[in-house]
Short mmCIF file of C-alpha atoms in Angstrom, two decimals:
data_model
loop_
_atom_site.label_atom_id
_atom_site.label_comp_id
_atom_site.label_asym_id
_atom_site.label_seq_id
_atom_site.Cartn_x
_atom_site.Cartn_y
_atom_site.Cartn_z
CA MET A 1 -58.65 -54.84 -4.88
CA PRO A 2 -57.49 -51.31 -4.53
CA GLN A 3 -53.86 -51.50 -3.97
CA ASN A 4 -52.11 -48.85 -1.80
CA ASP A 5 -48.46 -48.91 -1.87
CA THR A 6 -48.13 -45.96 0.30
CA GLY A 7 -48.75 -44.96 4.08
CA THR A 8 -47.80 -47.31 7.10
CA LEU A 9 -48.51 -51.46 6.92
CA ALA A 10 -51.86 -50.94 9.12
CA ASP A 11 -53.41 -49.05 6.16
CA ARG A 12 -52.12 -50.95 3.86
CA ILE A 13 -53.14 -54.13 5.46
CA ALA A 14 -56.64 -52.57 6.26
CA ALA A 15 -56.65 -51.20 2.92
CA ALA A 16 -56.73 -55.03 1.60
CA GLY A 17 -60.36 -55.58 2.89
CA ASN A 18 -62.19 -58.76 4.64
CA LEU A 19 -60.56 -57.67 7.81
CA SER A 20 -62.89 -59.71 9.74
CA ASP A 21 -62.48 -63.00 7.70
CA ARG A 22 -58.69 -63.20 7.78
CA LEU A 23 -56.59 -64.37 10.35
CA LEU A 24 -53.43 -64.04 11.65
CA SER A 25 -52.57 -67.45 13.16
CA GLY A 26 -49.87 -68.34 16.08
CA ILE A 27 -48.76 -70.86 18.08
CA GLU A 28 -50.53 -69.16 21.11
CA ALA A 29 -53.36 -67.40 19.85
CA THR A 30 -55.22 -66.75 16.46
CA VAL A 31 -56.22 -62.95 16.47
CA THR A 32 -58.68 -61.58 13.41
CA LEU A 33 -57.29 -58.71 11.61
CA GLY A 34 -60.74 -56.51 12.15
CA ALA A 35 -59.26 -56.61 16.14
CA LEU A 36 -56.69 -55.14 15.31
CA VAL A 37 -58.88 -51.99 13.93
CA GLY A 38 -58.74 -49.27 17.25
CA GLY A 39 -57.17 -52.23 19.26
CA THR A 40 -53.62 -53.02 20.82
CA ALA A 41 -51.65 -55.58 20.77
CA LEU A 42 -49.26 -53.15 23.12
CA GLY A 43 -51.30 -52.45 26.35
CA GLY A 44 -51.88 -48.90 24.39
CA ARG A 45 -48.64 -47.44 24.90
CA ALA A 46 -47.08 -47.46 21.19
CA THR A 47 -47.15 -43.43 21.62
CA GLU A 48 -44.42 -44.23 23.72
CA LEU A 49 -42.75 -46.06 21.19
CA CYS A 50 -43.11 -42.56 18.98
CA GLY A 51 -40.17 -41.91 17.60
CA ARG A 52 -37.88 -44.92 18.89
CA SER A 53 -35.20 -47.29 17.68
CA VAL A 54 -37.44 -50.42 19.44
CA LEU A 55 -35.82 -54.19 19.23
CA ILE A 56 -38.82 -56.57 18.75
CA ARG A 57 -37.81 -59.37 20.87
CA THR A 58 -40.51 -61.63 21.53
CA ARG A 59 -41.28 -65.57 22.18
CA ASP A 60 -44.16 -65.91 19.78
CA GLN A 61 -43.83 -64.69 16.27
CA LEU A 62 -47.86 -63.63 16.83
CA THR A 63 -46.68 -61.12 18.92
CA SER A 64 -43.97 -59.98 17.04
CA ALA A 65 -46.46 -59.58 14.08
CA LEU A 66 -48.47 -57.30 16.01
CA ALA A 67 -45.89 -55.11 17.24
CA LEU A 68 -44.94 -54.61 13.70
CA ILE A 69 -48.51 -53.40 12.94
CA GLU A 70 -48.78 -51.58 15.34
CA LEU A 71 -45.35 -49.99 15.35
CA ASP A 72 -44.47 -49.03 11.26
CA GLY A 73 -45.18 -45.37 10.72
CA VAL A 74 -44.68 -44.85 14.56
CA ALA A 75 -41.40 -45.93 15.66
CA ARG A 76 -38.29 -44.19 14.08
CA ARG A 77 -36.89 -47.87 13.45
CA VAL A 78 -37.96 -51.73 14.13
CA VAL A 79 -35.01 -53.93 14.79
CA LEU A 80 -36.27 -57.72 14.03
CA CYS A 81 -35.12 -60.29 16.70
CA PRO A 82 -35.48 -64.19 15.42
CA PRO A 83 -35.55 -66.26 18.33
CA ASP A 84 -31.98 -67.63 17.84
CA VAL A 85 -30.06 -64.17 18.49
CA ALA A 86 -28.02 -65.22 21.41
CA TRP A 87 -28.32 -62.86 24.37
CA GLU A 88 -25.02 -61.84 24.80
CA HIS A 89 -25.25 -60.55 20.94
CA LEU A 90 -27.71 -58.10 22.11
CA PRO A 91 -25.06 -55.55 23.09
CA PHE A 92 -24.08 -55.23 19.94
CA VAL A 93 -27.06 -55.05 17.86
CA VAL A 94 -28.54 -52.36 20.55
CA GLU A 95 -25.96 -49.99 19.96
CA ALA A 96 -25.33 -50.61 16.15
CA ALA A 97 -29.38 -49.61 15.77
CA ALA A 98 -29.02 -47.16 18.51
CA VAL A 99 -31.87 -49.10 20.15
CA ASP A 100 -33.52 -47.32 23.15
CA ALA A 101 -36.62 -49.18 23.23
CA MET A 102 -37.54 -52.91 23.90
CA VAL A 103 -40.76 -54.41 23.17
CA SER A 104 -41.06 -58.25 24.70
CA ASP A 105 -43.62 -60.84 25.25
CA ARG A 106 -42.37 -61.85 28.84
CA ASP A 107 -41.14 -60.09 32.16
CA LEU A 108 -37.23 -59.73 31.90
CA PRO A 109 -34.96 -60.93 34.55
CA PRO A 110 -33.91 -58.25 36.74
CA ASP A 111 -30.47 -58.85 35.92
CA ALA A 112 -31.52 -58.55 32.16
CA ASP A 113 -30.58 -54.56 31.92
CA ILE A 114 -29.30 -53.80 28.65
CA PRO A 115 -27.53 -50.62 28.42
CA GLY A 116 -29.16 -47.92 26.25
CA VAL A 117 -32.72 -49.13 26.19
CA ARG A 118 -35.20 -47.10 28.82
CA CYS A 119 -38.09 -47.86 27.80
CA LEU A 120 -39.81 -51.82 27.92
CA VAL A 121 -42.82 -52.49 26.87
CA ARG A 122 -44.89 -55.73 26.77
CA CYS A 123 -46.45 -57.30 23.83
CA SER A 124 -49.55 -59.94 24.73
CA PRO A 125 -51.64 -61.82 21.76
CA THR A 126 -54.75 -60.43 23.37
CA ILE A 127 -55.69 -57.01 21.77
CA VAL A 128 -57.60 -54.99 23.73
CA PRO A 129 -59.15 -51.89 22.75
CA ALA A 130 -57.25 -48.35 22.42
CA ASN A 131 -57.04 -45.41 21.17
CA CYS A 132 -53.90 -45.90 19.96
CA GLY A 133 -51.47 -44.72 17.76
CA CYS A 134 -49.34 -41.34 17.95
CA GLY A 135 -49.85 -40.58 14.15
CA ALA A 136 -46.67 -39.75 13.64
CA GLY A 137 -46.35 -41.12 9.89
CA LEU A 138 -42.90 -41.98 10.29
CA ALA A 139 -41.17 -43.36 7.73
CA THR A 140 -40.20 -46.62 9.65
CA GLU A 141 -36.65 -48.24 8.86
CA TRP A 142 -37.23 -52.15 8.95
CA ILE A 143 -33.41 -53.72 10.47
CA LEU A 144 -33.48 -57.70 9.87
CA LEU A 145 -30.54 -59.96 11.24
CA THR A 146 -28.90 -61.89 9.39
CA SER A 147 -27.03 -64.44 11.67
CA GLY A 148 -24.53 -67.14 11.41
CA THR A 149 -24.09 -69.91 13.43
CA THR A 150 -21.12 -68.05 14.89
CA GLY A 151 -20.64 -64.77 15.66
CA GLN A 152 -22.29 -61.48 15.83
CA PRO A 153 -25.52 -60.87 13.43
CA LYS A 154 -25.28 -58.22 10.32
CA LEU A 155 -27.87 -55.64 10.44
CA VAL A 156 -29.80 -54.66 7.33
CA LEU A 157 -32.05 -51.86 6.59
CA HIS A 158 -35.26 -51.93 4.98
CA THR A 159 -38.21 -49.86 4.05
CA LEU A 160 -41.45 -51.23 4.21
CA ALA A 161 -41.31 -50.05 0.43
CA SER A 162 -38.49 -52.56 -0.34
CA LEU A 163 -39.80 -55.52 1.72
CA ALA A 164 -43.01 -54.86 0.08
CA GLY A 165 -42.26 -54.38 -3.37
CA ALA A 166 -43.19 -56.16 -5.72
CA ILE A 167 -46.13 -57.53 -3.81
CA GLY A 168 -49.33 -57.43 -6.66
CA PRO A 169 -53.06 -57.15 -5.29
CA ALA A 170 -55.19 -59.83 -3.64
CA GLY A 171 -55.82 -62.83 -6.27
CA ASP A 172 -59.42 -62.93 -7.87
CA SER A 173 -59.80 -66.37 -6.68
CA PRO A 174 -63.05 -67.31 -5.95
CA SER A 175 -61.89 -69.02 -2.39
CA PRO A 176 -59.90 -66.92 0.38
CA GLU A 177 -55.98 -67.49 0.25
CA VAL A 178 -54.43 -68.64 3.40
CA TRP A 179 -50.92 -68.40 3.33
CA SER A 180 -48.45 -69.84 5.69
CA THR A 181 -44.78 -70.22 5.67
CA PHE A 182 -42.10 -72.83 7.24
CA TYR A 183 -40.18 -69.44 7.84
CA ASP A 184 -39.76 -67.47 11.35
CA ILE A 185 -41.65 -64.15 9.68
CA ARG A 186 -38.59 -62.36 11.39
CA ARG A 187 -36.15 -63.22 8.68
CA TYR A 188 -36.40 -62.09 5.11
CA GLY A 189 -38.80 -65.24 3.34
CA GLY A 190 -40.66 -65.38 6.17
CA LEU A 191 -41.27 -61.95 6.78
CA ARG A 192 -41.90 -61.30 2.37
CA ILE A 193 -44.96 -64.12 2.79
CA PHE A 194 -45.94 -62.29 6.21
CA LEU A 195 -45.97 -58.79 4.06
CA ARG A 196 -47.05 -60.62 0.80
CA ALA A 197 -50.66 -62.49 2.81
CA LEU A 198 -51.55 -59.25 4.63
CA LEU A 199 -51.01 -56.73 2.06
CA SER A 200 -52.89 -58.81 -0.85
CA GLY A 201 -56.00 -59.68 1.54
CA ALA A 202 -55.40 -63.25 2.79
CA SER A 203 -54.90 -64.22 6.40
CA LEU A 204 -51.39 -65.84 7.33
CA VAL A 205 -50.65 -69.34 9.40
CA MET A 206 -47.33 -68.91 11.27
CA SER A 207 -45.12 -71.86 12.08
CA SER A 208 -43.50 -72.15 15.22
CA THR A 209 -40.08 -71.80 16.48
CA GLU A 210 -39.31 -74.79 18.44
CA GLY A 211 -42.92 -77.07 17.31
CA CYS A 212 -42.19 -79.63 15.46
CA MET A 213 -42.94 -80.27 11.67
CA THR A 214 -45.71 -82.71 11.97
CA ASP A 215 -47.60 -80.26 14.76
CA PHE A 216 -47.35 -77.52 12.32
CA LEU A 217 -48.41 -79.42 9.27
CA ILE A 218 -51.46 -80.62 11.36
CA ARG A 219 -52.51 -76.82 12.32
CA ALA A 220 -51.58 -75.25 8.84
CA ALA A 221 -54.09 -77.80 7.44
CA ALA A 222 -56.48 -77.40 10.65
CA TYR A 223 -56.72 -73.64 8.20
CA GLY A 224 -57.21 -74.96 4.73
CA VAL A 225 -53.54 -73.23 3.93
CA THR A 226 -53.53 -72.62 0.25
CA HIS A 227 -50.12 -71.13 -0.23
CA ILE A 228 -46.93 -72.14 1.75
CA SER A 229 -42.89 -71.48 1.58
CA GLY A 230 -40.01 -72.94 2.96
CA THR A 231 -36.61 -73.86 2.01
CA PRO A 232 -35.58 -76.96 -0.25
CA SER A 233 -34.63 -78.22 3.45
CA HIS A 234 -37.86 -77.50 5.41
CA TRP A 235 -39.59 -79.20 2.54
CA ARG A 236 -37.67 -82.46 2.20
CA ARG A 237 -38.22 -82.44 6.04
CA ALA A 238 -42.00 -81.84 5.68
CA LEU A 239 -42.44 -84.82 3.37
CA MET A 240 -41.13 -87.09 5.62
CA SER A 241 -43.77 -86.55 8.08
CA PRO A 242 -47.28 -88.43 6.92
CA ALA A 243 -48.97 -84.97 8.23
CA ALA A 244 -47.60 -83.71 4.89
CA ARG A 245 -50.79 -85.56 3.29
CA ARG A 246 -52.93 -83.52 5.18
CA LEU A 247 -52.24 -80.27 2.98
CA ALA A 248 -54.03 -79.51 -0.09
CA PRO A 249 -51.83 -76.13 -1.13
CA GLN A 250 -52.59 -74.21 -4.79
CA TYR A 251 -49.10 -73.39 -4.46
CA VAL A 252 -45.93 -73.94 -3.18
CA ARG A 253 -42.87 -71.91 -2.88
CA LEU A 254 -39.02 -72.90 -2.38
CA SER A 255 -36.23 -70.43 -1.50
CA GLY A 256 -33.16 -69.54 0.62
CA GLU A 257 -31.39 -73.08 -0.58
CA ILE A 258 -30.87 -74.25 -4.38
CA ALA A 259 -33.81 -75.67 -5.36
CA ASP A 260 -32.69 -79.17 -7.04
CA GLN A 261 -34.83 -81.08 -9.75
CA ALA A 262 -35.18 -83.74 -7.21
CA ILE A 263 -37.42 -81.91 -4.77
CA LEU A 264 -39.32 -80.00 -7.55
CA ASP A 265 -39.81 -83.31 -8.66
CA GLN A 266 -41.27 -84.74 -5.15
CA LEU A 267 -43.46 -81.53 -4.58
CA HIS A 268 -44.80 -81.86 -8.29
CA SER A 269 -45.44 -85.61 -7.47
CA PHE A 270 -46.70 -85.23 -3.68
CA TYR A 271 -48.96 -82.00 -4.65
CA PRO A 272 -50.23 -82.54 -8.21
CA GLN A 273 -52.83 -79.68 -8.45
CA ALA A 274 -50.19 -77.54 -6.84
CA GLY A 275 -48.08 -74.63 -8.77
CA ILE A 276 -44.80 -75.21 -7.15
CA VAL A 277 -42.46 -71.64 -7.72
CA HIS A 278 -38.46 -71.41 -6.83
CA ALA A 279 -37.46 -68.12 -6.19
CA PHE A 280 -33.93 -66.17 -5.76
CA ALA A 281 -34.21 -64.14 -2.77
CA SER A 282 -32.18 -63.13 -0.08
CA THR A 283 -31.72 -60.66 2.72
CA GLU A 284 -29.58 -58.00 1.33
CA ALA A 285 -31.12 -58.51 -2.59
CA GLY A 286 -34.42 -58.58 -2.04
CA VAL A 287 -36.51 -60.92 -4.75
CA ALA A 288 -34.93 -60.80 -7.13
CA PHE A 289 -36.94 -63.48 -9.31
CA GLU A 290 -39.42 -66.60 -9.58
CA VAL A 291 -39.24 -69.90 -11.54
CA THR A 292 -42.43 -71.19 -12.64
CA ASP A 293 -41.97 -73.89 -15.37
CA GLY A 294 -41.11 -76.64 -12.56
CA LEU A 295 -37.29 -76.98 -13.73
CA ALA A 296 -34.24 -76.05 -11.19
CA GLY A 297 -32.04 -72.79 -12.39
CA PHE A 298 -33.95 -70.30 -14.47
CA PRO A 299 -34.11 -68.85 -18.25
CA ALA A 300 -30.71 -66.71 -19.04
CA SER A 301 -33.17 -65.10 -20.58
CA LEU A 302 -33.76 -63.36 -17.10
CA ILE A 303 -30.00 -61.70 -17.40
CA GLY A 304 -29.44 -58.26 -18.14
CA ARG A 305 -33.02 -57.54 -18.52
CA GLY A 306 -34.43 -53.51 -18.02
CA SER A 307 -37.02 -55.19 -15.80
CA ALA A 308 -37.30 -53.74 -12.27
CA VAL A 309 -34.89 -56.82 -11.24
CA GLU A 310 -31.47 -56.43 -13.08
CA MET A 311 -29.16 -58.67 -12.87
CA LYS A 312 -25.57 -59.37 -14.11
CA VAL A 313 -23.33 -62.57 -13.75
CA GLU A 314 -20.01 -61.12 -13.03
CA ASP A 315 -17.16 -63.22 -11.54
CA SER A 316 -19.46 -66.02 -12.15
CA SER A 317 -21.77 -64.94 -9.07
CA LEU A 318 -25.32 -63.22 -9.80
CA ARG A 319 -26.04 -59.75 -8.84
CA ILE A 320 -28.90 -57.98 -8.76
CA ARG A 321 -30.10 -54.93 -8.64
CA SER A 322 -33.73 -53.34 -7.54
CA THR A 323 -36.32 -51.44 -5.39
CA LEU A 324 -36.30 -54.49 -3.57
CA VAL A 325 -32.77 -53.98 -2.65
CA ALA A 326 -32.01 -53.70 1.31
CA ASP A 327 -30.36 -49.69 1.77
CA ARG A 328 -27.41 -50.14 3.47
CA TYR A 329 -25.50 -52.79 6.60
CA LEU A 330 -25.96 -51.14 9.74
CA ALA A 331 -22.39 -50.29 11.88
CA GLY A 332 -19.24 -51.02 10.29
CA HIS A 333 -18.98 -53.83 7.98
CA ALA A 334 -15.56 -54.17 5.55
CA ARG A 335 -18.42 -54.50 2.40
CA PRO A 336 -20.16 -51.98 1.05
CA LEU A 337 -24.05 -53.57 0.76
CA THR A 338 -23.78 -52.95 -2.90
CA ASP A 339 -21.04 -52.10 -5.27
CA PRO A 340 -20.83 -48.74 -6.82
CA ASP A 341 -22.98 -49.22 -9.40
CA GLY A 342 -26.21 -50.32 -6.58
CA PHE A 343 -25.73 -53.94 -7.62
CA VAL A 344 -25.46 -56.94 -4.54
CA ASP A 345 -23.14 -59.67 -5.02
CA THR A 346 -25.50 -62.71 -3.81
CA GLY A 347 -22.04 -64.42 -3.60
CA ASP A 348 -24.32 -67.31 -5.56
CA ILE A 349 -21.90 -68.91 -7.99
CA VAL A 350 -24.13 -69.61 -11.12
CA GLU A 351 -23.29 -71.95 -14.48
CA LEU A 352 -24.89 -71.32 -18.13
CA ARG A 353 -25.78 -74.59 -20.01
CA ASP A 354 -28.03 -74.71 -22.37
CA GLY A 355 -29.77 -71.55 -22.03
CA ARG A 356 -30.29 -71.74 -18.28
CA TYR A 357 -28.47 -70.99 -15.79
CA TYR A 358 -27.96 -73.24 -12.79
CA PHE A 359 -26.97 -72.26 -9.14
CA ALA A 360 -23.71 -74.00 -8.18
CA GLY A 361 -22.79 -72.99 -4.73
CA ARG A 362 -22.11 -70.43 -2.70
CA ARG A 363 -18.69 -68.85 -3.59
CA ASP A 364 -17.43 -68.94 0.26
CA GLY A 365 -18.30 -72.75 0.44
CA VAL A 366 -15.65 -74.10 -2.56
CA ILE A 367 -14.01 -76.87 -1.29
CA ASN A 368 -10.65 -77.41 -2.94
CA VAL A 369 -9.54 -81.01 -3.84
CA GLY A 370 -6.34 -80.03 -5.06
CA GLY A 371 -6.54 -77.28 -6.51
CA LEU A 372 -10.11 -78.04 -8.15
CA LYS A 373 -12.64 -76.51 -6.92
CA VAL A 374 -15.68 -78.22 -6.11
CA ASN A 375 -19.29 -76.85 -5.40
CA PRO A 376 -20.67 -78.83 -2.33
CA GLU A 377 -24.59 -78.04 -3.95
CA GLU A 378 -24.00 -79.75 -7.28
CA VAL A 379 -22.61 -82.74 -5.89
CA GLU A 380 -26.07 -82.97 -3.20
CA ALA A 381 -28.08 -82.04 -6.38
CA VAL A 382 -26.46 -85.13 -8.00
CA ILE A 383 -26.81 -87.77 -4.72
CA ASN A 384 -30.71 -86.57 -4.02
CA ARG A 385 -31.86 -87.84 -7.62
CA HIS A 386 -31.39 -91.71 -5.77
CA PRO A 387 -34.56 -92.23 -4.81
CA GLN A 388 -34.03 -93.79 -1.57
CA VAL A 389 -31.66 -90.27 -0.64
CA ARG A 390 -34.19 -87.88 1.09
CA MET A 391 -31.21 -85.22 1.72
CA SER A 392 -27.78 -84.83 1.41
CA LEU A 393 -25.13 -82.99 2.69
CA VAL A 394 -21.48 -82.44 0.89
CA ARG A 395 -18.55 -81.41 3.26
CA ALA A 396 -14.71 -81.40 3.08
CA ARG A 397 -12.63 -83.89 4.41
CA LYS A 398 -9.34 -82.90 5.42
CA ASN A 399 -6.47 -84.80 3.45
CA PRO A 400 -2.66 -84.97 3.01
CA VAL A 401 -2.59 -85.99 -0.66
CA THR A 402 -4.82 -83.21 -1.92
CA GLY A 403 -5.43 -81.04 0.72
CA ALA A 404 -9.39 -81.50 1.22
CA LEU A 405 -11.52 -84.25 -0.44
CA VAL A 406 -15.45 -84.13 -0.49
CA VAL A 407 -17.16 -86.74 1.77
CA ALA A 408 -21.13 -86.90 1.84
CA ASP A 409 -23.46 -87.43 4.32
CA VAL A 410 -26.51 -89.18 3.46
CA MET A 411 -30.28 -89.03 4.99
CA LEU A 412 -32.28 -91.62 3.30
CA SER A 413 -36.24 -91.81 3.55
CA THR A 414 -35.58 -95.04 5.85
CA ALA A 415 -33.91 -95.04 9.23
CA PRO A 416 -30.13 -96.16 8.48
CA ALA A 417 -30.66 -99.29 11.42
CA ASN A 418 -33.28 -100.47 8.33
CA LEU A 419 -30.79 -100.99 5.82
CA ASN A 420 -30.60 -104.59 7.14
CA GLY A 421 -27.45 -104.88 4.90
CA HIS A 422 -28.21 -102.85 1.86
CA ALA A 423 -25.93 -99.97 3.06
CA GLY A 424 -22.92 -101.62 1.11
CA LYS A 425 -25.18 -102.23 -2.34
CA LEU A 426 -26.91 -98.48 -1.90
CA GLU A 427 -23.43 -96.63 -1.31
CA GLN A 428 -22.25 -98.46 -4.65
CA GLU A 429 -25.56 -96.88 -6.26
CA ILE A 430 -25.15 -93.76 -5.12
CA LEU A 431 -21.16 -93.37 -5.49
CA GLN A 432 -22.18 -94.41 -9.29
CA LEU A 433 -24.98 -91.89 -10.00
CA CYS A 434 -22.39 -89.37 -8.92
CA ARG A 435 -19.54 -90.64 -11.25
CA GLY A 436 -21.87 -90.67 -13.75
CA ALA A 437 -22.60 -87.48 -13.46
CA LEU A 438 -19.61 -85.89 -12.41
CA PRO A 439 -16.05 -85.40 -13.26
CA ARG A 440 -13.67 -87.74 -10.81
CA HIS A 441 -12.76 -84.68 -8.32
CA LYS A 442 -16.24 -84.46 -7.35
CA VAL A 443 -17.45 -87.69 -6.56
CA PRO A 444 -17.34 -88.08 -2.66
CA ALA A 445 -14.72 -90.21 -1.63
CA ALA A 446 -17.35 -91.49 1.11
CA ILE A 447 -20.50 -91.75 2.19
CA ARG A 448 -21.91 -92.14 5.51
CA PHE A 449 -25.51 -92.60 6.18
CA VAL A 450 -26.96 -90.52 8.55
CA GLY A 451 -30.35 -90.41 10.82
CA ASP A 452 -30.83 -86.73 10.74
CA LEU A 453 -28.91 -83.56 8.74
CA PRO A 454 -29.11 -80.59 10.87
CA ILE A 455 -30.89 -77.37 9.89
CA ALA A 456 -30.44 -74.21 10.97
CA ALA A 457 -33.12 -71.82 12.26
CA THR A 458 -32.60 -69.99 8.74
CA GLY A 459 -34.18 -73.29 7.09
CA LYS A 460 -31.19 -74.12 6.00
CA LEU A 461 -28.66 -77.08 6.38
CA VAL A 462 -26.46 -76.58 8.51
CA ARG A 463 -22.36 -76.44 6.74
CA GLN A 464 -19.16 -75.58 8.69
CA PRO A 465 -17.95 -72.22 8.19
CA CYS A 466 -14.72 -73.91 7.75
CA THR A 467 -13.95 -76.16 5.00
CA MET A 468 -11.60 -78.35 6.69
CA SER A 469 -12.98 -80.60 8.74
CA SER A 470 -12.26 -84.34 9.67
CA MET B 1 -8.28 -108.57 8.59
CA SER B 2 -5.10 -107.57 9.07
CA VAL B 3 -3.94 -103.98 8.29
CA ARG B 4 -2.21 -105.04 5.45
CA SER B 5 -4.84 -106.92 3.61
CA GLU B 6 -7.18 -103.87 4.31
CA VAL B 7 -4.86 -101.64 2.72
CA ILE B 8 -4.51 -103.96 -0.30
CA ALA B 9 -7.84 -104.61 -0.56
CA GLN B 10 -8.74 -100.79 -0.65
CA VAL B 11 -5.83 -100.27 -3.19
CA THR B 12 -7.65 -102.80 -5.30
CA GLN B 13 -11.19 -101.24 -5.09
CA VAL B 14 -10.38 -97.72 -5.58
CA ALA B 15 -7.80 -98.69 -8.73
CA ARG B 16 -11.65 -100.38 -9.89
CA GLU B 17 -13.77 -97.83 -8.66
CA GLN B 18 -11.56 -95.03 -10.63
CA ASP B 19 -11.46 -96.91 -14.04
CA LYS B 20 -7.16 -97.07 -13.16
CA VAL B 21 -4.73 -100.07 -14.14
CA LEU B 22 -2.83 -101.11 -11.19
CA ALA B 23 1.17 -102.65 -11.11
CA PRO B 24 1.55 -105.71 -9.71
CA LEU B 25 1.63 -104.95 -6.03
CA ALA B 26 4.55 -105.64 -4.28
CA ASP B 27 6.06 -104.01 -1.68
CA ASP B 28 9.13 -102.01 -2.96
CA LEU B 29 6.54 -100.82 -6.09
CA GLU B 30 6.91 -97.21 -5.87
CA LEU B 31 3.64 -95.54 -5.45
CA ILE B 32 4.11 -93.04 -7.99
CA HIS B 33 4.46 -96.15 -10.68
CA SER B 34 1.16 -97.87 -9.12
CA GLY B 35 -1.42 -96.47 -11.83
CA LEU B 36 -2.75 -94.60 -8.97
CA ASP B 37 -2.92 -90.85 -9.31
CA SER B 38 -2.84 -88.02 -5.99
CA LEU B 39 -6.61 -88.49 -6.21
CA CYS B 40 -6.75 -91.95 -5.44
CA MET B 41 -4.18 -91.97 -3.07
CA ALA B 42 -6.67 -89.39 -1.19
CA VAL B 43 -9.47 -91.49 -1.26
CA ILE B 44 -7.67 -94.85 -0.36
CA VAL B 45 -6.16 -92.35 2.62
CA VAL B 46 -10.30 -91.49 3.84
CA ARG B 47 -11.32 -95.37 3.38
CA LEU B 48 -8.32 -96.38 5.75
CA GLU B 49 -9.46 -94.00 8.35
CA ASP B 50 -13.13 -95.10 7.95
CA SER B 51 -12.17 -98.95 7.72
CA LEU B 52 -9.11 -98.94 10.32
CA GLY B 53 -10.09 -96.04 12.39
CA VAL B 54 -6.32 -94.47 12.27
CA ASP B 55 -5.21 -91.17 10.42
CA PRO B 56 -0.68 -91.82 10.61
CA PHE B 57 -1.20 -88.99 8.51
CA ALA B 58 -2.58 -86.30 11.40
CA THR B 59 -0.40 -87.83 14.09
CA ALA B 60 2.79 -88.39 11.74
CA GLU B 61 6.00 -87.19 13.27
CA SER B 62 7.26 -86.98 10.09
CA ALA B 63 5.44 -85.32 7.48
CA GLY B 64 6.94 -87.07 4.38
CA PHE B 65 4.07 -89.09 1.95
CA PRO B 66 5.38 -92.90 1.97
CA VAL B 67 7.15 -93.81 -1.21
CA THR B 68 6.92 -97.35 -2.00
CA LEU B 69 3.08 -99.60 -1.09
CA GLY B 70 5.58 -101.85 1.61
CA GLU B 71 6.04 -98.30 4.13
CA PHE B 72 2.51 -97.47 3.09
CA ILE B 73 1.83 -100.32 4.66
CA GLU B 74 4.07 -100.26 7.30
CA PHE B 75 3.21 -96.51 8.08
CA TYR B 76 -1.09 -97.94 8.70
CA GLU B 77 0.65 -101.03 10.97
CA ASN B 78 2.80 -98.78 13.13
CA ALA B 79 -0.42 -95.83 13.34
CA ALA B 80 -3.11 -98.70 14.42
CA LYS B 81 -0.70 -100.23 16.94
#
């Protein structure tokens, strides 16, 4: 398949071929890529957005996807707004990205006027024929928002080149590939899958923002999804749904959180025919590497190689330099996106053991137990080895003796109500597992069985930003 | 179960979990000589908060930590009142 790595997104999708056979499926509608040639989802108003900085804020992922395809090369800037960005943060985003136009899939209330936004264009999943495009051929800047649970989002500037870099040509599989992702395509993890599918000649089934996991799995199975990605938390959640059996993927991908051995093994036994791949990527650093050997961590030989992606470990954290790294933050941030040598500090702590690096956790998530450091993720990886554990969250609990202590919330594959008095035995088994694998200060002081663990809109486990909680 | 017996039970349990040899338990036993280290004491405080539903350290007017086992038990008895 000819691969054209220049040109607009629409040009490159067209270059991947087979447009009439390929689908872009959202919760509200499904369109064929062929319909996008000479068609518009923006009511033919793309010319009004020519050269503008456009905030794309839609309910459904499909309409955002259609707007992106139509506006790359036309708008000066596209700002992808994930659905969980609070309305009160929009004025900040608008100002930081110099937004002067907005694409939405609904009518805004009259009091929703945002200063600076002079042009509002409706986007619809219904494609109508139009002689569209202003032919501007601009190198559109793509702005991604990374949002915490609190505080205003960071704006990360990419280009189509940095976002779509290292996406190979279409595979040579005899049957067409159908990609899907639990991620929202307006976040880095989902956007990469969106681009990877569309630029490599595949179809894409998008998840729903509010819909339940089972509905999505049923829809994905109905479209015959062959390649699917999500965070380890997404996957742990998915494997709890009976609908997960309906999928028969060839390729299962994990990213965004540490893939521990337990989830890799569970996916391998659940989908024995699939390649299980875990990748390291972040909005700022881009995709750094993929691990295909089914083992947690990554070979130390990846570090320091003079390949397209260069990596080093400094101060225990992984640093990455490549053409996939974002350009910069918009608006004033205390820290530049890269160091003077162009490396992004990912803030992810790695430890070398027997020729392999293992992710220990986030630098900003370390719990201090009487002066000794604990990464919650390394404790969770041990707890998750217990066959009855589905997922776990290790957190700090304030303590008058040691300042803090680690405690664990554990979600089992059976509901806590069905434990029938076995909770104490199970707790001891899990603690025994921890004592056998961890130093004393890392063993949870208490275990609480919970019915659910909250997962953020990013697909990651919700961790308290402050390490002190009682 | 009384506060006293709950404290004793947790002290014994945590010592066993942490492979610590406990000194004979008596009210005048100084915690520092009990065989329990600070991590053990920290775990005991967490367990007692969960079982008794009180955290005397969060509400105590004096910031000091009880010195003897008897004071430690009394600390919890007062908080549980």
